[in-house]
PDB file of C-alpha atoms in Angstrom:
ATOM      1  CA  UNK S  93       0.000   0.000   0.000  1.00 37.00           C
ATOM      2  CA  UNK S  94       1.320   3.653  -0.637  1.00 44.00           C
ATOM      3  CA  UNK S  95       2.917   5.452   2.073  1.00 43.00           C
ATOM      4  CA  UNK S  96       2.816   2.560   4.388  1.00 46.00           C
ATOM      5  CA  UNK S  97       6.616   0.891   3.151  1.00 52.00           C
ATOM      6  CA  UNK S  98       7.760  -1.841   5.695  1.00 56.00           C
ATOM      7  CA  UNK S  99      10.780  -3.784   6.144  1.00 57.00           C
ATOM      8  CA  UNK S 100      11.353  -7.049   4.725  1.00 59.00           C
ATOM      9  CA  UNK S 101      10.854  -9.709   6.963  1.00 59.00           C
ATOM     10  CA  UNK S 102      13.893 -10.199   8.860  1.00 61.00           C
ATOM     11  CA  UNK S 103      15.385  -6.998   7.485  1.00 76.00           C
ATOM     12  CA  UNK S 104      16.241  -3.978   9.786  1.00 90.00           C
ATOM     13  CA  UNK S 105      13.786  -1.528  10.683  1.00 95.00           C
ATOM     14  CA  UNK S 106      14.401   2.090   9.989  1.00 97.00           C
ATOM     15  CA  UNK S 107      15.739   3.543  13.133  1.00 97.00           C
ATOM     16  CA  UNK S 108      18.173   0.771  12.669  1.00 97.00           C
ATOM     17  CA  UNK S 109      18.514   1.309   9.233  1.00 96.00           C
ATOM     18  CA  UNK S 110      19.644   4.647  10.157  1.00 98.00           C
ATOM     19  CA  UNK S 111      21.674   3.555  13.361  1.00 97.00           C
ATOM     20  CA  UNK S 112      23.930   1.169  11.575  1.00 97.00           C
ATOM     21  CA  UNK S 113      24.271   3.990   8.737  1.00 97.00           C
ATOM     22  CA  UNK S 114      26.240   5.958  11.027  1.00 97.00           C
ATOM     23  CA  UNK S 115      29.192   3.334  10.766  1.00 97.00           C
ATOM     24  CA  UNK S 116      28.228   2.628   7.440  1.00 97.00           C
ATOM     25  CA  UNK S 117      27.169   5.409   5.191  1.00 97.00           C
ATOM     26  CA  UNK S 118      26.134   3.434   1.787  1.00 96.00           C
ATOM     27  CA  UNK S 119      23.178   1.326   4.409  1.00 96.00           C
ATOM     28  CA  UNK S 120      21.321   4.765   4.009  1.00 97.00           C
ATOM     29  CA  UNK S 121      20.558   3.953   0.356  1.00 97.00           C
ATOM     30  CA  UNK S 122      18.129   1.465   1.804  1.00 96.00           C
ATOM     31  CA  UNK S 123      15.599   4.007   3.328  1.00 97.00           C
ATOM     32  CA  UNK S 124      15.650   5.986   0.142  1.00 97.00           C
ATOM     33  CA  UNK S 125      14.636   2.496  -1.625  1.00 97.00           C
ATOM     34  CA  UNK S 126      12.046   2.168   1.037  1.00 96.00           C
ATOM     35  CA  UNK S 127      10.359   5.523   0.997  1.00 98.00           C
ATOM     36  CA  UNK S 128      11.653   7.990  -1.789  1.00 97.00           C
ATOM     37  CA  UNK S 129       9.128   6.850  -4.332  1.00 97.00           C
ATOM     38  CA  UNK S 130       6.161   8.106  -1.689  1.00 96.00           C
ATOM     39  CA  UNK S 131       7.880  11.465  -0.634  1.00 97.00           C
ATOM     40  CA  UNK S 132       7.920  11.905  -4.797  1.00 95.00           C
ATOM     41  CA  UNK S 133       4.151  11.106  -5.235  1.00 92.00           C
ATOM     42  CA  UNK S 134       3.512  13.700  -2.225  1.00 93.00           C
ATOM     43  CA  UNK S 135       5.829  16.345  -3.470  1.00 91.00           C
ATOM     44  CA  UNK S 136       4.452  15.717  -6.855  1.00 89.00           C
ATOM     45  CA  UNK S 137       1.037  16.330  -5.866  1.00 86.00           C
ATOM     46  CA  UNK S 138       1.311  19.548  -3.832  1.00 87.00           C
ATOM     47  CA  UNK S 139       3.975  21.342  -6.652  1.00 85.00           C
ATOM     48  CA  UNK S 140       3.782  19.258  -9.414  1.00 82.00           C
ATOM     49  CA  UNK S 141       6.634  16.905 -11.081  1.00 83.00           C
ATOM     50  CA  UNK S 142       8.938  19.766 -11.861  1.00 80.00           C
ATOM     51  CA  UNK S 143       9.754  20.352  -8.205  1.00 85.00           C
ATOM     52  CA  UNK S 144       9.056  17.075  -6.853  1.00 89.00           C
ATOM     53  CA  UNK S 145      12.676  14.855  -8.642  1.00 93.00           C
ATOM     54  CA  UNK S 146      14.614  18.139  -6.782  1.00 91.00           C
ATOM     55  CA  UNK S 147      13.130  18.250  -3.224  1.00 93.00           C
ATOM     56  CA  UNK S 148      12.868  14.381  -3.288  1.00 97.00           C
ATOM     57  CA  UNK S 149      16.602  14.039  -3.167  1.00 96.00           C
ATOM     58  CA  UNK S 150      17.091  17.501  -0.861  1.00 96.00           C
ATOM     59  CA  UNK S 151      15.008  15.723   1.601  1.00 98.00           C
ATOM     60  CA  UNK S 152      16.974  12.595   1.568  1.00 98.00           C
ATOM     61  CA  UNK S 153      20.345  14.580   1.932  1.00 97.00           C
ATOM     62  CA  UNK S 154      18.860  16.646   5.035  1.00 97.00           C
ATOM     63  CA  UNK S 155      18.027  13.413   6.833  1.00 98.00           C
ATOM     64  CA  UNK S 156      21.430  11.891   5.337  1.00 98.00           C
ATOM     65  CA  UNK S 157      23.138  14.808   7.330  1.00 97.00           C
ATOM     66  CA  UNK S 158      21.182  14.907   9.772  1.00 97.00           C
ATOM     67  CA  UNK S 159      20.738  11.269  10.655  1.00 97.00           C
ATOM     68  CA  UNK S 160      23.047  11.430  14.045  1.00 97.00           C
ATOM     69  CA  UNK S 161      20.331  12.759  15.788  1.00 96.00           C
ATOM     70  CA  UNK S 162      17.071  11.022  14.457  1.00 97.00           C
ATOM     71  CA  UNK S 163      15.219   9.761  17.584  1.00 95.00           C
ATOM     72  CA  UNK S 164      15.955   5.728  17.412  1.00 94.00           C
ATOM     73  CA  UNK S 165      12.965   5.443  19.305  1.00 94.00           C
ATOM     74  CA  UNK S 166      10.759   6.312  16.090  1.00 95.00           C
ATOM     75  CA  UNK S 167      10.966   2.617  14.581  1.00 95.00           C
ATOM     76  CA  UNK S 168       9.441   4.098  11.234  1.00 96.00           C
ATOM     77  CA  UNK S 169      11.501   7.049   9.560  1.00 97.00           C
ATOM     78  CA  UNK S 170       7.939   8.079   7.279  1.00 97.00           C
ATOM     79  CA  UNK S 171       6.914  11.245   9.573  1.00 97.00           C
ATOM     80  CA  UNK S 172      10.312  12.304   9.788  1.00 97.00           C
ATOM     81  CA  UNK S 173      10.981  12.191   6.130  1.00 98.00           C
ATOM     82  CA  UNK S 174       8.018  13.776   5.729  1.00 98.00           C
ATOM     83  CA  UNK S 175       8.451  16.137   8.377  1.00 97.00           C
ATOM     84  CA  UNK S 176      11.696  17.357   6.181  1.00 97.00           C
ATOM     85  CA  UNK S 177       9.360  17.282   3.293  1.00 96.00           C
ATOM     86  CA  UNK S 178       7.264  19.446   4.522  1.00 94.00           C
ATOM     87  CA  UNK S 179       9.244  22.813   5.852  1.00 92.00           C
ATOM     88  CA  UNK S 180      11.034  22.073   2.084  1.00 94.00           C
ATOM     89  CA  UNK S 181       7.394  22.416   0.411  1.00 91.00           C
ATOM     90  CA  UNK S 182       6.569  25.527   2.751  1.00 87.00           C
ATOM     91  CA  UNK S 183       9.561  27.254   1.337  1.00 84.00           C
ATOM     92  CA  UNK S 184       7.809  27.218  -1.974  1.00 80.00           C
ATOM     93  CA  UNK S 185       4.533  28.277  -0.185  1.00 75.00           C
ATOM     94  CA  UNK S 186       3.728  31.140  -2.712  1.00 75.00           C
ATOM     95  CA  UNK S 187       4.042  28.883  -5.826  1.00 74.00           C
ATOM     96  CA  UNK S 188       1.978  26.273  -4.555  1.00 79.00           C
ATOM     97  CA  UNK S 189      -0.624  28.781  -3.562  1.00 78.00           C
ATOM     98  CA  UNK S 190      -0.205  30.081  -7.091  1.00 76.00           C
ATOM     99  CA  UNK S 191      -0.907  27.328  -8.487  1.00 74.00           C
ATOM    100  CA  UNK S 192      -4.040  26.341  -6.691  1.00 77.00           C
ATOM    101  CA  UNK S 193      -5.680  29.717  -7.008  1.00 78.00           C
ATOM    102  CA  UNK S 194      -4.954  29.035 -11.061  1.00 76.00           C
ATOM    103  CA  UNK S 195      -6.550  25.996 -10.818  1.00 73.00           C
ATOM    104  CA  UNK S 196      -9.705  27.625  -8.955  1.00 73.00           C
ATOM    105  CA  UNK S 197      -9.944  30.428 -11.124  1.00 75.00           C
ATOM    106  CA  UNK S 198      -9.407  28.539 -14.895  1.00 64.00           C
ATOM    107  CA  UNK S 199      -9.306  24.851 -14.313  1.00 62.00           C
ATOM    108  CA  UNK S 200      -5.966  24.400 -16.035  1.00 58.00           C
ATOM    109  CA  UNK S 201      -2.950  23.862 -13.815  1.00 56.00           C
ATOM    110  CA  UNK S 202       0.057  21.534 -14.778  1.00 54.00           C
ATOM    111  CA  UNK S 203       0.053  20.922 -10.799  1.00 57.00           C
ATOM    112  CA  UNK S 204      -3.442  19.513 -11.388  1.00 51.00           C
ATOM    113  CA  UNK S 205      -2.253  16.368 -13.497  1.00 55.00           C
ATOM    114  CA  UNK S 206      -0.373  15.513 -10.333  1.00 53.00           C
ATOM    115  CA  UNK S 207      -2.745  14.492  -8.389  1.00 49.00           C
ATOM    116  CA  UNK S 208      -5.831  13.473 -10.953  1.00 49.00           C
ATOM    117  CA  UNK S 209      -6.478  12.096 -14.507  1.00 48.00           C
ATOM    118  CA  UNK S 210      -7.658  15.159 -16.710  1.00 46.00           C
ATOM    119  CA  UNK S 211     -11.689  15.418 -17.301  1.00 39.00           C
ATOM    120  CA  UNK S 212     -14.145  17.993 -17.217  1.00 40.00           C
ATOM    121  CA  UNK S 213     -16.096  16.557 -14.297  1.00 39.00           C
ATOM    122  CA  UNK S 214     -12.721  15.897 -12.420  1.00 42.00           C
ATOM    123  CA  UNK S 215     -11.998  19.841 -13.000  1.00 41.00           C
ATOM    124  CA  UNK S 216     -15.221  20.514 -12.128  1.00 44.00           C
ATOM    125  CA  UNK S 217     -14.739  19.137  -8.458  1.00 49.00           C
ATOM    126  CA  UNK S 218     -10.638  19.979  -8.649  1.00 68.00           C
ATOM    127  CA  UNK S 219     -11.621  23.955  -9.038  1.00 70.00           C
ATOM    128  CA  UNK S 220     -13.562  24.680  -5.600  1.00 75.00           C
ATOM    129  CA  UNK S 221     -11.445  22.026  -3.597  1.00 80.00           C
ATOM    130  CA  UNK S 222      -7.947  23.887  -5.173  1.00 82.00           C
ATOM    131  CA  UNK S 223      -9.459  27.016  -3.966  1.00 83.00           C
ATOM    132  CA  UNK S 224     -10.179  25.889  -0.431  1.00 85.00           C
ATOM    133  CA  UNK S 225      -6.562  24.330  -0.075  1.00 87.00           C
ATOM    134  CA  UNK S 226      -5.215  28.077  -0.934  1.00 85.00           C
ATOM    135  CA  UNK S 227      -7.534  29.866   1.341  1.00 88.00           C
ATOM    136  CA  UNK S 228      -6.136  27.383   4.082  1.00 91.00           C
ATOM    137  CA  UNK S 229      -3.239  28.880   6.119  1.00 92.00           C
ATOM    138  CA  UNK S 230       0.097  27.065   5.635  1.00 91.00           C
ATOM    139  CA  UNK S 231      -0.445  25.306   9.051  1.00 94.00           C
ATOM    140  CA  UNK S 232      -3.708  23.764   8.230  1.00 95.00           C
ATOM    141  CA  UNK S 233      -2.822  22.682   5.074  1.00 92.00           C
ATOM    142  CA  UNK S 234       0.081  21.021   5.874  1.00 94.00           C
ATOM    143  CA  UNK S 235      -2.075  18.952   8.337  1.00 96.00           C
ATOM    144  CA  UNK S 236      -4.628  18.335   5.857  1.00 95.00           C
ATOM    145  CA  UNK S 237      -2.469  17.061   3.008  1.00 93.00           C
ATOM    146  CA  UNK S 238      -0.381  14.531   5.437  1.00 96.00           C
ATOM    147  CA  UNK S 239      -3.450  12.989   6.598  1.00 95.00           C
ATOM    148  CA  UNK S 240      -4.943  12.985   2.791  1.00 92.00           C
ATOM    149  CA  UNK S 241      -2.809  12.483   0.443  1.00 91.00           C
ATOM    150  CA  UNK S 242       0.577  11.177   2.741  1.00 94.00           C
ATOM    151  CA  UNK S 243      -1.625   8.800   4.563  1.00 94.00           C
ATOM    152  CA  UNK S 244      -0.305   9.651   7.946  1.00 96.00           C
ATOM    153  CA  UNK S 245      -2.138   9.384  11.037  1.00 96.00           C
ATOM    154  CA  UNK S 246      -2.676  12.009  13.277  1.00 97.00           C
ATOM    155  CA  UNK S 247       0.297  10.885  15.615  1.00 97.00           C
ATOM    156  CA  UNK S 248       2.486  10.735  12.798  1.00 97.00           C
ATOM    157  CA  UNK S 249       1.819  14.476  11.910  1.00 97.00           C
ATOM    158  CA  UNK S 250       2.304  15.391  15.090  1.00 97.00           C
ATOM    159  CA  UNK S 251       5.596  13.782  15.161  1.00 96.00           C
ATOM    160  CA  UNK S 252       6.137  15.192  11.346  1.00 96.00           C
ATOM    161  CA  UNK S 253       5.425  18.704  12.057  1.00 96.00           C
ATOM    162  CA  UNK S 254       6.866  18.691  15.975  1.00 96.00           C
ATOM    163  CA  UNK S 255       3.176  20.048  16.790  1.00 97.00           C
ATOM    164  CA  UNK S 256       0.697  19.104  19.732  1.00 97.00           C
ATOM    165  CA  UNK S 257      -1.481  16.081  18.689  1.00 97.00           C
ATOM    166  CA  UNK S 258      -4.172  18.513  20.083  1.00 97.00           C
ATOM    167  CA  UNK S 259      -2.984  20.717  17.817  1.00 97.00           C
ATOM    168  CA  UNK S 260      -3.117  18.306  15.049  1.00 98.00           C
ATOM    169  CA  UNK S 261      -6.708  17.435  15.283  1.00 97.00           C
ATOM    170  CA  UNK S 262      -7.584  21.610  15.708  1.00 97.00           C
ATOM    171  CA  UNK S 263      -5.906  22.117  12.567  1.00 97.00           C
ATOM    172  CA  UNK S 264      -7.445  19.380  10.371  1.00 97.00           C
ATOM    173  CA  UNK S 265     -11.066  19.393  11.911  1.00 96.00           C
ATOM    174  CA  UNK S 266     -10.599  23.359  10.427  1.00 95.00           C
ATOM    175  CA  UNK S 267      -9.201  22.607   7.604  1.00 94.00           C
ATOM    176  CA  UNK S 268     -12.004  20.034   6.799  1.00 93.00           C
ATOM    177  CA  UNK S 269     -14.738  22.360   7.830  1.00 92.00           C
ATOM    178  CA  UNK S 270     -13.307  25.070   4.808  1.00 89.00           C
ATOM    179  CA  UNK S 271     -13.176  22.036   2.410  1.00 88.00           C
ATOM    180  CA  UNK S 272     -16.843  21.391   3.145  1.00 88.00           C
ATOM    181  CA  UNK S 273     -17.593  25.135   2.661  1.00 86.00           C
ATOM    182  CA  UNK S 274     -15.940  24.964  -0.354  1.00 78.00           C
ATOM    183  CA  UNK S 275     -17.836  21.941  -1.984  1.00 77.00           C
ATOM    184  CA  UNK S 276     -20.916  22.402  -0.704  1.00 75.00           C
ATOM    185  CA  UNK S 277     -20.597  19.314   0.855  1.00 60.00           C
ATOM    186  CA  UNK S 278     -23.150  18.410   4.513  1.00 49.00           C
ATOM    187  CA  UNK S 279     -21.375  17.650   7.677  1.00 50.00           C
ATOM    188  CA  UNK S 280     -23.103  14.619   7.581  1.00 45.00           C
ATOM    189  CA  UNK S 281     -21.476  13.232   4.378  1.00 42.00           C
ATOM    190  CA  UNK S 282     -19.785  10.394   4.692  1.00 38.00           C
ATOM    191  CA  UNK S 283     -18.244   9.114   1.384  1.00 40.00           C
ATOM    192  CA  UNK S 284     -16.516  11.417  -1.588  1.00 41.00           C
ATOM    193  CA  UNK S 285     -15.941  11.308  -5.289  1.00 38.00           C
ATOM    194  CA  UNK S 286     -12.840   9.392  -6.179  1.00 36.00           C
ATOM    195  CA  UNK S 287     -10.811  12.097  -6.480  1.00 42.00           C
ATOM    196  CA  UNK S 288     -10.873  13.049  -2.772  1.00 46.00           C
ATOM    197  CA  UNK S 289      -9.864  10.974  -0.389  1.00 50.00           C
ATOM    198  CA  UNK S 290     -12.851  10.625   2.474  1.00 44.00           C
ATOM    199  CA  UNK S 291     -10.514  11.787   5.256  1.00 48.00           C
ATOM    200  CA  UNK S 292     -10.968  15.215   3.771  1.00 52.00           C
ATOM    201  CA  UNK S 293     -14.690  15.408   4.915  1.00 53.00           C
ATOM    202  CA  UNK S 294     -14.913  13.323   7.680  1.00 56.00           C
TER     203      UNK S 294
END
């Protein structure tokens, strides 16, 4: 399943993974195999595949030279890595919501192939919901987008982010409320159109 990569049986874990790349630096390759191609699909979907090959591999080498003091505790390296992946996204916070509000206003976006086959009913829906992810303050839509499209849990964004897991569910209970505003969609909904995932509204 994406965005849930485990170890092979037998095989280290990532904290070990990471431990044992300390002595030996080319072991690191191994949690790039294991989780590069899901940072990509995320980074790909919030700035499209022009950024995504570049902060893919800036990610990795931040948590390459930072690896000394990753918490050994954290058995799985995914919110970390996608803790990185985020502040690297919110550096190119005014492109991304650039690119949404394009989206919103015409309905043609490269970004938008990223995360959804081309149609006029899929544009249709894409239009409001890109609006509502621009309208959301970085914070919130960080949280949103790590529970939506990264698959996290809540706990894992709070680890990701280095926020409150009461601040976690704040955030994306917000965030989902503006999403619903934005569709049209009733509180009591409780299943989406394919092209959002149902944590969005729930």
């Amino acid at each position: 399943m994406p965005g849930r990569r485990t170890p092979p049986p037998g095989g280290p874990d990532d904290a070990e993974l990471i431990t044992r790349s300390l002595d030996d630096p080319e072991l690191f390759a191994g949690l790039y195999d294991r989780h590069a191609a899901d940072i990509h699909r995320y980074t790909a979907r919030r700035l499209g595949e022009g950024a995504a090959d570049d902060i893919t591999a800036e990610v990795f080498l931040v948590a390459f030279r930072t690896r000394a003091r990753y918490d050994s505790a954290h058995r799985l390296a995914r919110p970390w890595l996608y803790g990185i992946a985020a502040n690297l996204i919110g550096k190119h916070r005014r492109s991304e919501v650039r690119a949404l509000k394009a989206l919103a206003r015409t309905g043609e976006d490269p970004v938008a192939a990223s995360w959804s086959e081309r149609s006029d009913d899929r544009i249709a829906v894409q239009a409001p919901l890109a609006g509502a992810l621009a309208a959301l303050s970085p914070g919130d839509r960080h949280v949103l987008l790590l529970v939506a499209w990264a698959d996290l849990g809540y706990q894992e964004v709070a680890e990701a982010l280095g926020i409150p897991l009461g601040t976690v569910r704040s955030r994306l209970n917000r965030a989902r409320r503006k999403v619903r505003e934005a569709l049209c969609i009733d509180p009591a909904f409780t299943s989406a159109p394919q092209e959002l995932n149902p944590s969005w509204t729930k």
